[in-house]
Coordinates of C-alpha atoms in Angstrom, one line a residue:
M1 CA 134.6 44.0 83.6
K2 CA 136.1 46.8 81.5
S3 CA 133.5 46.2 78.7
K4 CA 130.7 46.4 81.2
K5 CA 131.9 49.8 82.5
T6 CA 132.2 51.0 78.9
T7 CA 128.7 49.9 78.2
N8 CA 127.3 51.7 81.3
L9 CA 129.2 54.8 80.3
K10 CA 127.7 54.7 76.8
K11 CA 124.3 54.2 78.2
T12 CA 124.7 57.2 80.5
L13 CA 126.1 59.4 77.6
N14 CA 123.2 58.3 75.3
C15 CA 120.7 59.1 78.1
W16 CA 122.3 62.5 78.7
L17 CA 122.3 63.3 75.0
S18 CA 118.7 62.2 74.6
N19 CA 117.6 64.5 77.5
S20 CA 119.7 67.3 76.1
R21 CA 118.0 67.1 72.8
V22 CA 114.6 67.0 74.4
V23 CA 115.3 70.0 76.6
G24 CA 117.4 71.8 74.0
R25 CA 114.7 72.6 71.5
G26 CA 112.4 74.5 74.0
L27 CA 115.4 76.1 75.8
F28 CA 116.8 77.3 72.4
L29 CA 113.4 78.9 71.6
C30 CA 113.4 80.8 74.9
V31 CA 117.0 82.0 74.4
V32 CA 116.1 83.2 70.9
I33 CA 113.2 85.2 72.4
A34 CA 115.5 86.6 75.1
L35 CA 118.0 87.7 72.4
A36 CA 115.4 89.3 70.2
T37 CA 113.7 91.2 73.0
T38 CA 117.0 92.4 74.5
F39 CA 118.0 93.7 71.1
I40 CA 114.7 95.6 70.8
A41 CA 114.9 97.0 74.3
D42 CA 118.5 98.1 73.9
H43 CA 117.9 99.8 70.5
Y44 CA 114.4 101.2 70.8
G45 CA 113.8 101.4 74.6
G46 CA 111.3 99.8 76.9
P47 CA 111.3 97.0 79.5
T48 CA 113.0 93.8 78.3
L49 CA 111.1 91.5 80.6
L50 CA 107.7 92.8 79.3
Y51 CA 108.8 92.3 75.7
A52 CA 110.0 88.7 76.4
L53 CA 106.7 88.0 78.2
L54 CA 104.5 89.2 75.3
F55 CA 106.7 87.5 72.6
G56 CA 106.4 84.3 74.6
M57 CA 102.6 84.6 75.0
S58 CA 102.3 84.8 71.2
L59 CA 103.8 81.3 70.9
H60 CA 101.6 79.7 73.6
F61 CA 100.7 76.8 71.3
L62 CA 104.2 75.4 71.6
S63 CA 103.8 74.7 75.3
E64 CA 100.8 72.5 75.0
E65 CA 102.4 69.6 73.2
G66 CA 105.3 68.9 70.8
A67 CA 109.1 69.0 70.8
C68 CA 109.5 72.3 72.7
K69 CA 107.4 71.5 75.8
E70 CA 110.2 69.9 78.0
G71 CA 112.7 72.7 77.3
I72 CA 110.1 75.4 78.1
E73 CA 109.4 73.7 81.4
F74 CA 113.2 73.6 82.1
A75 CA 113.6 77.3 81.4
A76 CA 110.6 78.3 83.5
R77 CA 111.9 76.4 86.6
T78 CA 115.6 75.6 86.6
I79 CA 116.8 78.6 84.6
L80 CA 114.6 80.9 86.7
R81 CA 116.1 79.7 90.0
L82 CA 119.6 80.0 88.7
G83 CA 118.8 83.7 87.7
V84 CA 117.4 84.5 91.1
A85 CA 120.5 82.9 92.9
L86 CA 122.9 85.0 90.8
L87 CA 121.2 88.2 92.0
G88 CA 123.3 87.8 95.2
A89 CA 126.4 88.9 93.3
R90 CA 125.0 92.4 93.1
M91 CA 125.4 93.3 96.7
T92 CA 127.6 93.2 99.8
L93 CA 127.0 93.5 103.6
E94 CA 129.2 96.6 103.7
Q95 CA 126.9 98.4 101.2
V96 CA 123.9 97.7 103.4
G97 CA 125.7 99.2 106.5
D98 CA 126.6 102.4 104.6
L99 CA 123.0 103.3 104.2
G100 CA 122.4 103.6 108.0
V101 CA 120.0 101.9 110.4
G102 CA 117.1 104.2 109.6
T103 CA 117.0 103.4 105.9
V104 CA 117.3 99.6 106.5
V105 CA 114.5 99.7 109.1
M106 CA 112.4 101.7 106.6
V107 CA 113.0 99.0 103.9
I108 CA 112.1 96.2 106.3
G109 CA 109.0 97.9 107.5
S110 CA 107.7 98.9 104.1
V111 CA 108.3 95.5 102.6
S112 CA 106.4 93.8 105.5
M113 CA 103.5 96.2 105.4
V114 CA 102.9 96.0 101.7
I115 CA 103.0 92.2 101.7
I116 CA 100.6 92.0 104.7
L117 CA 98.3 94.6 103.0
G118 CA 98.4 92.6 99.8
G119 CA 97.0 89.5 101.6
L120 CA 94.3 91.5 103.4
L121 CA 93.2 93.6 100.4
A122 CA 93.1 90.5 98.1
K123 CA 90.5 89.0 100.5
A124 CA 88.5 92.2 100.5
L125 CA 88.4 92.2 96.7
G126 CA 87.3 88.6 96.6
L127 CA 90.7 87.3 95.4
T128 CA 92.9 84.5 96.8
R129 CA 95.4 85.2 99.6
E130 CA 98.1 83.6 97.4
L131 CA 97.6 86.2 94.7
G132 CA 97.6 89.0 97.3
L133 CA 100.9 87.8 98.9
L134 CA 102.5 87.2 95.5
T135 CA 101.7 90.7 94.2
G136 CA 102.6 92.3 97.5
G137 CA 106.0 90.6 97.4
A138 CA 106.6 91.6 93.8
V139 CA 105.7 95.3 94.5
A140 CA 107.6 95.5 97.8
I141 CA 110.8 93.7 96.9
C142 CA 112.1 93.7 93.3
G143 CA 109.2 93.5 90.8
A144 CA 109.3 90.7 88.2
S145 CA 112.4 88.9 89.8
A146 CA 110.6 88.7 93.2
A147 CA 107.4 87.4 91.5
L148 CA 109.3 84.6 89.8
A149 CA 111.3 83.7 93.0
L150 CA 108.2 83.7 95.3
S151 CA 106.1 81.7 92.8
A152 CA 108.8 79.1 92.8
V153 CA 108.1 78.2 96.5
M154 CA 104.3 78.6 96.4
P155 CA 102.1 75.6 95.8
R156 CA 101.1 74.7 92.2
N157 CA 97.5 74.8 91.1
N158 CA 95.5 75.6 88.0
N159 CA 95.9 79.3 88.5
S160 CA 99.4 79.6 89.8
E161 CA 101.2 80.2 86.5
R162 CA 98.4 82.6 85.3
N163 CA 98.8 84.6 88.6
T164 CA 102.6 84.8 88.1
I165 CA 102.3 86.1 84.6
L166 CA 99.6 88.6 85.6
T167 CA 101.9 89.8 88.4
V168 CA 104.9 90.2 86.1
V169 CA 102.9 92.1 83.5
A170 CA 101.3 94.5 86.0
V171 CA 104.4 95.1 88.1
T172 CA 106.6 95.7 85.0
T173 CA 104.0 98.2 83.7
L174 CA 103.7 100.0 87.0
S175 CA 107.5 100.1 87.4
T176 CA 108.0 101.6 83.9
M177 CA 105.4 104.3 84.7
A178 CA 107.1 105.0 88.1
M179 CA 110.5 105.4 86.3
V180 CA 109.0 108.4 84.5
I181 CA 106.7 109.9 87.2
Y182 CA 108.7 109.4 90.5
P183 CA 111.6 111.7 89.5
L184 CA 109.1 114.4 88.8
I185 CA 107.7 113.9 92.3
A186 CA 111.2 114.2 93.7
G187 CA 111.6 117.4 91.8
V188 CA 108.3 118.9 93.0
L189 CA 109.2 118.1 96.6
A190 CA 112.7 119.5 96.1
L191 CA 114.3 116.4 97.6
A192 CA 118.1 116.5 98.0
D193 CA 120.1 114.0 95.9
K194 CA 120.5 111.4 98.6
Q195 CA 116.8 111.8 99.7
A196 CA 115.7 111.3 96.1
G197 CA 117.9 108.2 95.9
I198 CA 116.3 106.7 99.0
F199 CA 112.9 107.6 97.7
L200 CA 113.4 106.1 94.2
G201 CA 115.3 103.0 95.5
G202 CA 112.6 102.4 98.1
T203 CA 109.6 102.7 95.8
I204 CA 110.2 101.7 92.1
H205 CA 109.7 97.9 91.6
D206 CA 112.4 96.7 89.1
V207 CA 116.1 97.2 89.5
A208 CA 116.6 98.5 85.9
Q209 CA 113.9 101.2 86.3
V210 CA 115.4 102.3 89.7
V211 CA 118.8 102.8 88.1
G212 CA 117.3 104.6 85.1
A213 CA 115.2 107.0 87.3
G214 CA 118.1 107.7 89.7
Y215 CA 120.6 108.7 87.1
M216 CA 118.0 110.9 85.4
I217 CA 118.5 113.2 88.5
S218 CA 122.2 112.9 89.3
E219 CA 125.0 110.5 89.7
E220 CA 124.7 110.5 93.5
T221 CA 121.0 109.9 93.3
G222 CA 121.6 107.0 90.9
D223 CA 124.2 105.4 93.2
V224 CA 122.1 105.7 96.4
S225 CA 118.9 104.5 94.7
A226 CA 120.7 101.4 93.3
L227 CA 122.0 100.6 96.8
V228 CA 118.6 101.0 98.5
K229 CA 117.1 98.8 95.8
L230 CA 119.7 96.1 96.5
V231 CA 118.7 96.2 100.2
R232 CA 115.1 95.5 99.0
V233 CA 116.4 92.7 96.9
A234 CA 118.1 91.2 100.0
M235 CA 114.7 91.0 101.6
L236 CA 113.9 88.3 99.1
V237 CA 115.7 85.8 101.4
P238 CA 113.6 86.1 104.6
V239 CA 110.4 86.6 102.6
V240 CA 110.9 83.4 100.6
M241 CA 111.5 81.5 103.9
V242 CA 108.3 83.0 105.4
F243 CA 106.4 82.0 102.3
M244 CA 107.7 78.4 102.6
W245 CA 106.5 78.3 106.1
L246 CA 103.1 79.8 105.3
F247 CA 102.4 77.4 102.4
R248 CA 103.9 74.3 104.0
R249 CA 100.4 72.7 104.5
S250 CA 99.3 73.5 101.0
R251 CA 102.4 71.9 99.6
H252 CA 101.7 68.8 101.8
H253 CA 98.1 68.5 100.4
T254 CA 99.3 68.8 96.8
G255 CA 102.2 66.4 97.3
E256 CA 104.9 68.9 96.8
T257 CA 106.6 68.5 100.2
S258 CA 109.0 65.9 98.9
R259 CA 110.1 68.1 96.0
M260 CA 110.7 71.3 98.0
P261 CA 113.7 71.2 100.3
L262 CA 113.7 72.9 103.7
L263 CA 115.9 75.6 102.1
P264 CA 115.7 75.9 98.3
G265 CA 119.0 75.7 96.5
F266 CA 118.6 79.0 94.7
L267 CA 118.1 80.8 98.0
V268 CA 121.2 79.2 99.5
G269 CA 123.1 80.3 96.4
F270 CA 121.8 83.9 96.8
V271 CA 123.0 84.1 100.4
V272 CA 126.4 82.4 99.6
L273 CA 127.1 84.9 96.8
V274 CA 126.3 87.9 99.0
L275 CA 128.7 86.6 101.6
I276 CA 131.5 85.8 99.1
N277 CA 131.0 89.2 97.5
S278 CA 131.1 90.9 100.9
L279 CA 134.5 89.3 101.6
G280 CA 135.8 90.6 98.3
F281 CA 136.5 87.2 96.8
I282 CA 134.7 87.9 93.5
P283 CA 136.7 90.0 91.0
D284 CA 134.8 92.9 89.3
S285 CA 135.0 91.2 85.9
V286 CA 133.4 88.0 87.3
N287 CA 130.8 90.0 89.2
D288 CA 129.8 91.8 86.1
L289 CA 129.6 88.4 84.3
M290 CA 127.4 86.9 87.0
T291 CA 125.1 90.0 87.0
T292 CA 124.8 89.7 83.2
L293 CA 124.1 86.0 83.4
S294 CA 121.4 86.6 86.0
R295 CA 119.7 89.1 83.7
W296 CA 119.8 86.6 80.8
C297 CA 118.5 83.8 82.9
L298 CA 115.6 85.9 84.1
V299 CA 114.7 87.1 80.6
T300 CA 114.9 83.5 79.3
A301 CA 112.7 82.3 82.2
I302 CA 110.1 85.0 81.6
A303 CA 110.0 84.1 77.9
A304 CA 109.2 80.5 79.0
L305 CA 106.5 81.6 81.4
G306 CA 105.0 83.7 78.6
I307 CA 104.9 80.7 76.3
K308 CA 103.1 78.7 79.0
T309 CA 100.3 81.3 79.3
S310 CA 97.5 82.1 77.0
F311 CA 95.8 85.5 76.4
Q312 CA 92.5 83.8 77.1
K313 CA 93.5 82.9 80.6
L314 CA 94.5 86.5 81.3
A315 CA 91.4 87.9 79.8
V316 CA 89.2 86.3 82.5
V317 CA 91.1 87.8 85.4
G318 CA 89.2 91.1 85.4
W319 CA 89.9 94.5 87.0
R320 CA 90.3 93.5 90.7
P321 CA 94.0 92.3 90.5
V322 CA 94.9 95.6 88.8
I323 CA 93.2 97.5 91.6
L324 CA 95.1 95.3 94.1
M325 CA 98.5 96.1 92.6
I326 CA 97.9 99.8 92.2
S327 CA 96.8 100.0 95.9
E328 CA 100.0 98.1 97.0
T329 CA 102.1 100.5 94.8
L330 CA 100.5 103.6 96.3
L331 CA 100.9 102.3 99.9
L332 CA 104.7 101.7 99.3
L333 CA 104.9 105.2 97.8
I334 CA 103.2 106.8 100.8
I335 CA 105.3 104.9 103.4
V336 CA 108.7 105.8 101.8
L337 CA 107.7 109.4 101.1
V338 CA 106.7 109.9 104.8
A339 CA 109.9 108.3 106.0
V340 CA 112.0 110.5 103.7
T341 CA 110.2 113.8 104.2
F342 CA 109.4 113.5 107.9
G343 CA 111.7 110.9 109.1
G344 CA 114.9 112.7 108.2
L345 CA 116.3 110.0 106.0
G346 CA 119.1 111.2 103.6
T347 CA 119.6 114.5 105.3

């Protein structure tokens, strides 16, 4: 009896070690890309996610076959979802309440309108509704992180990964441009520090660029902009649930229903971390560690997605998706500017 248990344990360990070796090669490659691109961004400037994406795309041949394939898939799915879940450690319910009802309503309204417009405008441009909703969600919520989270609950097809990569590239580029241009707009309009914070936090796509733009103006602007941005990040939860409901039939037809739970684990993790952080149970040191881990997970995942995508597939996309995302960005800019200048937010 004892020898039988020992044999089963050995088999389990051997199986685990074998799977670890299979996944480990590709995962190690993605981590190396994440380390290299983070070093470049920290020392020479620029968006880390975009660097990781481009580095990964240059190694596309590794995803088609060979020893790295399984690890790349693991990073693109499991590591991605872990990174999104850990985003919940960045915010608390008290922070949301401090902004006031008007700002929260503005965030909810702007996010909803941009996503709806994305779906409608995509059809007008001859693109798929899925691409319109994905780009709208990325622009409206939190850039590349939202694109990765939303794509995780959308049905898989021949173009889904290409659409995700296209969205990440475009939204990261637009966010970087906004980080430079939007503080100039705030200066021209002579917005007060808090107004500028609401404007920047409500319009710029990625969290890092929001923080960078906010602290270019003042410390108060930086604090407010980061907080407004985190409210937008919180919108990821209801939007992911809506997307799951919208695409439930598509997942059924493609056989994905059994693989996708009613409520994804990464979404549950996000909500739980927000609640725990709101109760003050997460020490600052642990919170910082989780935020850093989230960032590393997302960079590693984007490197994997880059490896899985070829330049040839992106080249056939054309100009219409670019027009789509620029239009969504401009709509978000107009909505938030009107709310700040005429709605009295931040005064």
